[in-house]
Short mmCIF file of C-alpha atoms in Angstrom, two decimals:
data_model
loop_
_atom_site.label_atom_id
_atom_site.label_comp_id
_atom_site.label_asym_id
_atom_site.label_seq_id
_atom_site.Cartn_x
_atom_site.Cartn_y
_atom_site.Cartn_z
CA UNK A 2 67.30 46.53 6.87
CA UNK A 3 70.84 45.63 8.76
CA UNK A 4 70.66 45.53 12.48
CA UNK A 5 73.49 45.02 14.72
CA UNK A 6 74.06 44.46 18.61
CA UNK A 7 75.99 46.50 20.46
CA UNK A 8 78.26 43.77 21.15
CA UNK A 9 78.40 42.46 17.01
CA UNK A 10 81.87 43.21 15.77
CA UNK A 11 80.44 43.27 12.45
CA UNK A 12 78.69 46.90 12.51
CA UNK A 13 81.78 48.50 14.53
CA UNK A 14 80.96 51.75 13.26
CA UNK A 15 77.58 52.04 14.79
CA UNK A 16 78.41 51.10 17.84
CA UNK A 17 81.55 53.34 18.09
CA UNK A 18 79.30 56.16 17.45
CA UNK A 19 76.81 54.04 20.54
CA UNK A 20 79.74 54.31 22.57
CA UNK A 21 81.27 57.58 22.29
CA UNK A 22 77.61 59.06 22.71
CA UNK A 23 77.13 57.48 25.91
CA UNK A 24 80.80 58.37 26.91
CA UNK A 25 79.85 61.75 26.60
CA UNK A 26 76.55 62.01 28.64
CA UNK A 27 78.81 60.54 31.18
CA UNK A 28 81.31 63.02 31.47
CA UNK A 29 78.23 65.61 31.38
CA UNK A 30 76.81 63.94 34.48
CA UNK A 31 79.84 63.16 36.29
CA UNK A 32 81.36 67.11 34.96
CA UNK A 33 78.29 68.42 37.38
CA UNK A 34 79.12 66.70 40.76
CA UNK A 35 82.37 66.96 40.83
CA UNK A 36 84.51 66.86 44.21
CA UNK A 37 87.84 68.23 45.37
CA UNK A 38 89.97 65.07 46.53
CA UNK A 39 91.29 65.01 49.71
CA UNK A 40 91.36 62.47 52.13
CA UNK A 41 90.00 62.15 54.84
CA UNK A 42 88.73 58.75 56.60
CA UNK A 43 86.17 59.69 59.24
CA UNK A 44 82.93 61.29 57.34
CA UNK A 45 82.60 58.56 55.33
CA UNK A 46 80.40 55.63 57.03
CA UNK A 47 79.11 52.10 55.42
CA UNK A 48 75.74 53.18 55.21
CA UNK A 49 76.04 57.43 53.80
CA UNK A 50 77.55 60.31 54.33
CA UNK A 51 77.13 62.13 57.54
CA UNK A 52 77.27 65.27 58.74
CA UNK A 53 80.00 66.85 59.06
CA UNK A 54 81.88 70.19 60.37
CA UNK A 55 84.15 70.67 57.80
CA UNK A 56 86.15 72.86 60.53
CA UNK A 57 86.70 71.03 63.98
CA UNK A 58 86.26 67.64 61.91
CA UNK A 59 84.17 65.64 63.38
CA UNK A 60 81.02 64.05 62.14
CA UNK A 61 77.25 64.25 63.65
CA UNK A 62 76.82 61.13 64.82
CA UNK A 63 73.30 59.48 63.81
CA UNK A 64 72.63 61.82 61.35
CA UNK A 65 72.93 61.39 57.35
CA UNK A 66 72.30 63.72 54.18
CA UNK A 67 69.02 62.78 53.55
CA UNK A 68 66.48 65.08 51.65
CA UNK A 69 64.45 65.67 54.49
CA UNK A 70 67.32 66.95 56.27
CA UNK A 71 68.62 69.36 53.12
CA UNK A 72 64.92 70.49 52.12
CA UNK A 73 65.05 73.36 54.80
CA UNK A 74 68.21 74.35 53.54
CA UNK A 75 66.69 74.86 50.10
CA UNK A 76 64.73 77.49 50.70
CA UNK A 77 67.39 79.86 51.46
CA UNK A 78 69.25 79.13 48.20
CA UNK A 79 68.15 81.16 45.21
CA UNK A 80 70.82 82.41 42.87
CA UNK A 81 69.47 80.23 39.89
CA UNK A 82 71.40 82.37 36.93
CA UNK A 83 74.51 79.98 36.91
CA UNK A 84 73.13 76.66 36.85
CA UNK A 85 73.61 75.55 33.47
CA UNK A 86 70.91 73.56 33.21
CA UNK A 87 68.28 75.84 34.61
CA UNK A 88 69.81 78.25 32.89
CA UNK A 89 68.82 77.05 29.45
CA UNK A 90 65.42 75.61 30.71
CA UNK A 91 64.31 79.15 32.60
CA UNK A 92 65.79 82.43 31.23
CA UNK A 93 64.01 84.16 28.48
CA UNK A 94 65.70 85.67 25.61
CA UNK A 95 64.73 89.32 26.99
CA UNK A 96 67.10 88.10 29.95
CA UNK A 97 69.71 86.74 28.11
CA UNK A 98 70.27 90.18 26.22
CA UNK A 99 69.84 92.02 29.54
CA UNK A 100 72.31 89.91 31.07
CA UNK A 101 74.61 90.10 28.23
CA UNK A 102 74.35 93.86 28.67
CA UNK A 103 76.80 93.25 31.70
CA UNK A 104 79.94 93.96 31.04
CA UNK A 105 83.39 94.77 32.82
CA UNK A 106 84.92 98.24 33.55
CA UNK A 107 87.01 99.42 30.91
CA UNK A 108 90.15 99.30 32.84
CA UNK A 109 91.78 98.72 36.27
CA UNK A 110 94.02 100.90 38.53
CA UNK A 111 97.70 100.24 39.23
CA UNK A 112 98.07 99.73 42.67
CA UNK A 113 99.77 97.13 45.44
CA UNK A 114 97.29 95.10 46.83
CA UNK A 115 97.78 94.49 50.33
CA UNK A 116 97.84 91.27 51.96
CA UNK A 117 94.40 91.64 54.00
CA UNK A 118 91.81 94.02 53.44
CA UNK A 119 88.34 94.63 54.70
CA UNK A 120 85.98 97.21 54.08
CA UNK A 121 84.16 97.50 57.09
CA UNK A 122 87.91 99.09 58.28
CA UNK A 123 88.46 101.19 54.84
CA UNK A 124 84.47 102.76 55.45
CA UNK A 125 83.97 102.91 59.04
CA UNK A 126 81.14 105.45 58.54
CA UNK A 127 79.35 102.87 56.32
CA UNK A 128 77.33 100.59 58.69
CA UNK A 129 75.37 98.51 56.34
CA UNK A 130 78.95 96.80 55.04
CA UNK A 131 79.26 94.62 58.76
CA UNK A 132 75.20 94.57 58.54
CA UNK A 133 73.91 90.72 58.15
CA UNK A 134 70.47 91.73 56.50
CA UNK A 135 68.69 88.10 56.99
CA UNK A 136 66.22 86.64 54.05
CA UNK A 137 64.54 84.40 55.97
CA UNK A 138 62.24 81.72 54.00
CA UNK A 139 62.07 83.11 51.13
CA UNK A 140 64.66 82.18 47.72
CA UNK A 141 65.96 85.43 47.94
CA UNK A 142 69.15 85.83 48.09
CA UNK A 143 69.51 86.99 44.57
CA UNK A 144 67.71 90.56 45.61
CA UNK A 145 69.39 90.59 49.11
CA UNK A 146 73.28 90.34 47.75
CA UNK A 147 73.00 92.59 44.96
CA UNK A 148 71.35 95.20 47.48
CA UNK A 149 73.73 95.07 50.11
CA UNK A 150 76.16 95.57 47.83
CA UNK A 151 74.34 98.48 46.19
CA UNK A 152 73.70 99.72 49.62
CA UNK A 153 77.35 100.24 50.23
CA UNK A 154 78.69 101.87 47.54
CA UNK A 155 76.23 104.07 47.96
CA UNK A 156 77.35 105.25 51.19
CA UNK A 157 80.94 104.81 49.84
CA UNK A 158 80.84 106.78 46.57
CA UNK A 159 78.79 109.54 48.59
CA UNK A 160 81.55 110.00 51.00
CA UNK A 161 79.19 108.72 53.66
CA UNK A 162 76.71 111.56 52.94
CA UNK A 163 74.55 108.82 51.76
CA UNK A 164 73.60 106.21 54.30
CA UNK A 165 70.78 104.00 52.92
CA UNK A 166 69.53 100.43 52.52
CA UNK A 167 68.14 99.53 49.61
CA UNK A 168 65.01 97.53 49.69
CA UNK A 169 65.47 93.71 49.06
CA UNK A 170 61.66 94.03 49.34
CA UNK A 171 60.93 96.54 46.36
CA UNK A 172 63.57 94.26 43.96
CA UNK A 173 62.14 91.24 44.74
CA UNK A 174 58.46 92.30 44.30
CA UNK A 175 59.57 94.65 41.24
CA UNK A 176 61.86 93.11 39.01
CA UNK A 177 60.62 91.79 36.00
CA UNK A 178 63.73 90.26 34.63
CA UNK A 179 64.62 88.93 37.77
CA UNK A 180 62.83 85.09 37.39
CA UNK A 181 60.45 83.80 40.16
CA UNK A 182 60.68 85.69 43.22
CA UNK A 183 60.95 83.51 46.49
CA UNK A 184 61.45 80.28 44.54
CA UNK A 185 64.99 81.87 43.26
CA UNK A 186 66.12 84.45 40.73
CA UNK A 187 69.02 86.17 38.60
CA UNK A 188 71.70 88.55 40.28
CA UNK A 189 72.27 90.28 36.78
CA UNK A 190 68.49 90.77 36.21
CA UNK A 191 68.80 92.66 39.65
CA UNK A 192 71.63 95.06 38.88
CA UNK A 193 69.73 95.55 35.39
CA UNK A 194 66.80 96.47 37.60
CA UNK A 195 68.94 99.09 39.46
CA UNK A 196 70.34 101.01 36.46
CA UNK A 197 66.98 101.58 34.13
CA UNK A 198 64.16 100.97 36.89
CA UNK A 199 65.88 102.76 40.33
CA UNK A 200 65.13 101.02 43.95
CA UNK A 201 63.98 102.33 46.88
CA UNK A 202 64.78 102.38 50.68
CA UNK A 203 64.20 99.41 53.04
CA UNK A 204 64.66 97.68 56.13
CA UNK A 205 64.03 94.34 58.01
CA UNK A 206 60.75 92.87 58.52
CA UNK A 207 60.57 94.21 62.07
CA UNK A 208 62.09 97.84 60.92
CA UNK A 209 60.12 101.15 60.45
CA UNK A 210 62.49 102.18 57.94
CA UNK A 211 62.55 103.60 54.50
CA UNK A 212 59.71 103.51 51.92
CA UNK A 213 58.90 99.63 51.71
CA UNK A 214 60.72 96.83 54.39
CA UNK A 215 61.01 93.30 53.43
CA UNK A 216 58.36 91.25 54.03
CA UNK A 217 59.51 87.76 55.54
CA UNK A 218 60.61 87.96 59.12
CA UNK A 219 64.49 86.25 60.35
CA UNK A 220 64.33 82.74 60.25
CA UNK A 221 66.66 80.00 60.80
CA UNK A 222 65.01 76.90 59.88
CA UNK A 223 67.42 73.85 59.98
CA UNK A 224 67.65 71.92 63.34
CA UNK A 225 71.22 72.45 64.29
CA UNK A 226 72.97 73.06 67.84
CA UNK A 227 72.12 77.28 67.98
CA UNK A 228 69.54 77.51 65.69
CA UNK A 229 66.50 79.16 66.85
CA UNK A 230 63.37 76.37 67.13
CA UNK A 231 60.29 78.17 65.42
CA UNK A 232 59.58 77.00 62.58
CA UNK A 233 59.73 78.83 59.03
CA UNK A 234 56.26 79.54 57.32
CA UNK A 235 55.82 79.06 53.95
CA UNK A 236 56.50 81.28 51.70
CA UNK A 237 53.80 83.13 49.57
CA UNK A 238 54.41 84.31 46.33
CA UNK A 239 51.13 86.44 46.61
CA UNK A 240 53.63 89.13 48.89
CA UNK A 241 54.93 89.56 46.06
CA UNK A 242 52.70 92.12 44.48
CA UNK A 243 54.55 95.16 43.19
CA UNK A 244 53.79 98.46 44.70
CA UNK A 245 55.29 101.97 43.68
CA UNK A 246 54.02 103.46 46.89
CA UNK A 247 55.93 104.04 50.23
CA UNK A 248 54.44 103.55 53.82
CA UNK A 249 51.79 106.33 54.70
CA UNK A 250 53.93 107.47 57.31
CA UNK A 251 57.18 107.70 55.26
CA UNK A 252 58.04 111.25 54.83
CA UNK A 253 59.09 110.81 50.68
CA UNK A 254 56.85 109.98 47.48
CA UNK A 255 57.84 106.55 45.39
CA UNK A 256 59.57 108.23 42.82
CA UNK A 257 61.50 110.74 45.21
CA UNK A 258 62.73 107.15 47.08
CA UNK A 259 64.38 105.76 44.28
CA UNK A 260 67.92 105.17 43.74
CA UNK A 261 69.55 104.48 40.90
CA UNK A 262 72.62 102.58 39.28
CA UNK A 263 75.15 104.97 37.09
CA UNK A 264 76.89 101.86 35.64
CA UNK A 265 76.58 98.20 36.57
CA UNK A 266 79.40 95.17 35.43
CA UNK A 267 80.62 91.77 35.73
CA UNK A 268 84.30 92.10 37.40
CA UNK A 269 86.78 89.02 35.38
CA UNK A 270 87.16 86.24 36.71
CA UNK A 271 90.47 86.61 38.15
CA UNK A 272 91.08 87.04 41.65
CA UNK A 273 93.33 90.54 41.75
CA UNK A 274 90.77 92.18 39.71
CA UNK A 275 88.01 91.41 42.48
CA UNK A 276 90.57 93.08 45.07
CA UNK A 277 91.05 96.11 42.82
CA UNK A 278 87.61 96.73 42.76
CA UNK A 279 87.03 96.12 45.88
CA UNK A 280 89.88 98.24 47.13
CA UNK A 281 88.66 101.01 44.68
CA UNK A 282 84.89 101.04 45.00
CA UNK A 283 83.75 98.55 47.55
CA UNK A 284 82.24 95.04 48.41
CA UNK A 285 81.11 93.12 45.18
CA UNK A 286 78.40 90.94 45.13
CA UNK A 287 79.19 86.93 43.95
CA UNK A 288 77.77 83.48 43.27
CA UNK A 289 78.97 80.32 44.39
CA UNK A 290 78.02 76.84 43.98
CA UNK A 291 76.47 75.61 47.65
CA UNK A 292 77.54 71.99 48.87
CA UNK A 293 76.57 70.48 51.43
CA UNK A 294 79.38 70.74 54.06
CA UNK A 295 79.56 74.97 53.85
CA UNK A 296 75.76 74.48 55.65
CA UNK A 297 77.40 73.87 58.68
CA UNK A 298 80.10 76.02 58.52
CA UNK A 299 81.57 77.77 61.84
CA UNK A 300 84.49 79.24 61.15
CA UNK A 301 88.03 78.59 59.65
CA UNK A 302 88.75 78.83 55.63
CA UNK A 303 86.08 76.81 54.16
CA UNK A 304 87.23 74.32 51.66
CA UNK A 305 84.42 71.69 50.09
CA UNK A 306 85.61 68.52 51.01
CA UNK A 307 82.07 66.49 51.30
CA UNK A 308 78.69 66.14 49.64
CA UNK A 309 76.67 66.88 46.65
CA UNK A 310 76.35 70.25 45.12
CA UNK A 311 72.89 71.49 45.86
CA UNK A 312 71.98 75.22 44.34
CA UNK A 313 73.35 78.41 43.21
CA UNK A 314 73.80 81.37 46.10
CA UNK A 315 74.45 84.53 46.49
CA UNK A 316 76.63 86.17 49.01
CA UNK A 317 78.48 89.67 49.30
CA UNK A 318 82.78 89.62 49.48
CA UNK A 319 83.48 92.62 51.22
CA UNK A 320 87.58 91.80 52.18
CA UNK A 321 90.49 89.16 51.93
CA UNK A 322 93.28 87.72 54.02
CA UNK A 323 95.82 84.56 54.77
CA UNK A 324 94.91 81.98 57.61
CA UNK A 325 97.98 79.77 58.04
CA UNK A 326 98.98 80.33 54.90
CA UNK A 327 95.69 79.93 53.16
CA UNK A 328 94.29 82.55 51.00
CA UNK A 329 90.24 83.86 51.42
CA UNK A 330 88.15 85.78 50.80
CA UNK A 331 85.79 87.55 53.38
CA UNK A 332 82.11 87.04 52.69
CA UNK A 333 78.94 87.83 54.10
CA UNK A 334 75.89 85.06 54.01
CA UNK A 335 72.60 86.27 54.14
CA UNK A 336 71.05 83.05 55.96
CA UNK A 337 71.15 84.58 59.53
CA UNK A 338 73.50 85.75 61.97
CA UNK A 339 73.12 82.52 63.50
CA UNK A 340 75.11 80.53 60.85
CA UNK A 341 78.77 80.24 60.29
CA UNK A 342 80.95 83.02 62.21
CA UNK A 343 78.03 85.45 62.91
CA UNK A 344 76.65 84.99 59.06
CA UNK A 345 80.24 85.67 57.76
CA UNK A 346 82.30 83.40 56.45
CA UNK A 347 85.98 82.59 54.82
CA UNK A 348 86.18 80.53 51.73
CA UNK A 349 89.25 79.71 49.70
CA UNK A 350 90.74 82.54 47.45
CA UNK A 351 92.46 82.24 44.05
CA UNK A 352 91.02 79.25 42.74
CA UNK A 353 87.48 79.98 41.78
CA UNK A 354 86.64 77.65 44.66
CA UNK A 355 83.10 76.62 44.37
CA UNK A 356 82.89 78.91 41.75
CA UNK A 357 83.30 82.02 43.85
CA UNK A 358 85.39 83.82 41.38
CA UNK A 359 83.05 83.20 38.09
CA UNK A 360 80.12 85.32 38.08
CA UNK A 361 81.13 88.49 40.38
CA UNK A 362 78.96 91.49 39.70
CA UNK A 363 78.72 95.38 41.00
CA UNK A 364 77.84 98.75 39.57
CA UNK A 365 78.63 102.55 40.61
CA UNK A 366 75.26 104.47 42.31
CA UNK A 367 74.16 107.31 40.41
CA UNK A 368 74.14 110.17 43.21
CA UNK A 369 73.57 113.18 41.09
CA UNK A 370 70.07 112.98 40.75
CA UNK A 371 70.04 112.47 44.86
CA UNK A 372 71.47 115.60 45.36
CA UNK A 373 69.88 117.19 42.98
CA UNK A 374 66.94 116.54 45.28
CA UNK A 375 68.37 117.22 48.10
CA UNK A 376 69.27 120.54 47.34
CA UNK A 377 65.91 121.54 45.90
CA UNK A 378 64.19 120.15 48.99
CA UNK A 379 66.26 122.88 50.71
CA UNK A 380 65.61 125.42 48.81
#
């Protein structure tokens, strides 16, 4: 049998092939941690990257990326539908057809969009759109966006007759499409969930209302200047046990608590057809890609300029606007009030900046059945 070396000139095919292979898993690699360029000269140091406020500019001194430093941040990241590679290695086919199932709105409206817009303005008489509903430390951000969302256009499409919160709680316990509870799962699964299965009322851990709360109390793990200094417990799946059965001293029945989704859909990726819908039927829901700058965000337009990518997240965009002449989007975080600018944010618009713009999800509340009830309960 002929061998060859991948130096030998004499077997120049083989190695070709050797060469272009290896090429290739490169760019794969490389294709996953990519970085906007821009320079800057004072978060870099000798020894690793430090922290840095991507804002005011200036680095933590002492302090580097290290994974003992990023593993409390971990736990609050849980929008694991995106990754590619998890993707492939964790949905099941059932979810793949579900999530296929998503799809956009037939058409969109001819109007001017305006240079800022935010919804908490258009729907004053819709609280939970300026609400910062805080998932504490469990993965769950994939149940909390999708129902904040939910829980606005509810309140919106009803002409504020409607004034709800969905349970984060119910969907996360609930969903069987949705992947692994606290330890991260898919936004689509959860606005599947909506449409065919219906979810109930909810509030905070500490709140008394609806039919079932959430069930891990606010907390702000990660040692920075504000944070609050108890420390997060950890997180048992075993909460997790799905109940169709309100509090004893909630005045509705499961089934009477449920709310469902008329439509749901997956908005383009292109930037004027998230401001249409939002602008037409109210905050969307979105994933981006987390890095590790945006965990200390403050305030300003964020813009990744340092550090790896770490997970998939996801977040509610409820407006838009210019800062010295630098488009954004207006987004809500639901890591704690404590972070960023009250748990909002600003992050580049137009550019499918961490990948903002790619996955962008929302549906239309079904409200006739609601009345329906309503008005029987009256009679």
């Amino acid at each position: 049998m002929k061998t060859c070396k991948i130096e030998s000139r004499t077997c120049s095919f083989p190695v070709t092939v050797v060469l272009v292979v290896l090429c290739l898993l490169l760019v794969l690699v490389m294709s996953d941690q990519s970085f906007e360029t821009v320079n800057t000269t004072s978060s870099w140091s000798s020894n690793g990257m430090l922290l840095y406020s991507p804002r005011s500019g200036k680095s933590i001194p002492g302090k580097k990326w290290t994974d003992k430093l990023l593993a409390p941040f971990r736990s609050f990241m849980g929008a694991r539908a995106y990754d590619p590679w998890r993707y492939f290695m964790s949905v099941k086919r059932r979810q793949v057809n579900e999530r296929r199932s998503l799809s956009s709105p037939s058409g969109f409206y001819s109007s001017s969009i305006p240079a800022e817009f935010d919804a908490r303005l258009r729907w004053p008489n819709c609280p939970t759109i300026g609400e910062i509903f805080e998932q504490g430390s469990c993965a769950s951000c994939w149940a909390v966006a999708p129902t904040d969302v939910m829980s606005d256009r509810i309140c919106i499409h009803s002409g504020s007759r409607h004034i709800v919160r969905l349970s984060a709680g119910n969907l996360l316990s609930c969903c069987k499409l949705c992947g692994k509870g606290c330890k991260g799962g898919f936004p689509g699964g959860a606005w599947m969930h909506w449409s065919k299965h219906g979810i109930v009322t909810g509030g905070s851990y500490s709140s008394d209302y609806g039919c079932q709360k959430y069930q891990f109390f606010p907390c702000y793990q990660p040692r920075t200047k504000g944070s609050i200094k108890n420390k997060c417990p950890k997180t048992d799946n075993t909460l997790l046990e799905c109940r169709e059965t309100c509090r004893t001293s909630y005045n509705k029945s499961y089934k009477q608590d449920l709310y469902y989704g008329e439509s749901v859909y997956r908005i383009p990726n292109d930037a004027r057809a998230i401001q249409l819908e939002i602008m037409e039927n109210g905050p969307v829901q979105a994933n981006l890609r987390i890095y590790e700058d945006f965990l200390h965000y403050k305030f300003g337009v964020y813009r990744h300029v340092h550090g790896q990518g770490l997970e998939y997240h996801a977040v509610k965009i409820f407006g838009w606007g210019t800062e010295g002449g630098t488009p954004y989007w207006l987004a809500a975080n639901p890591w704690s009030k404590r972070w960023g600018n009250g748990g909002f944010f600003k992050i580049l618009r137009g550019s499918n900046h961490a990948e903002i713009e790619d996955h962008v999800m929302a549906g239309i509340p079904k409200l006739d059945l609601v009345d329906e009830e309503e008005h029987f309960n009256l009679i």
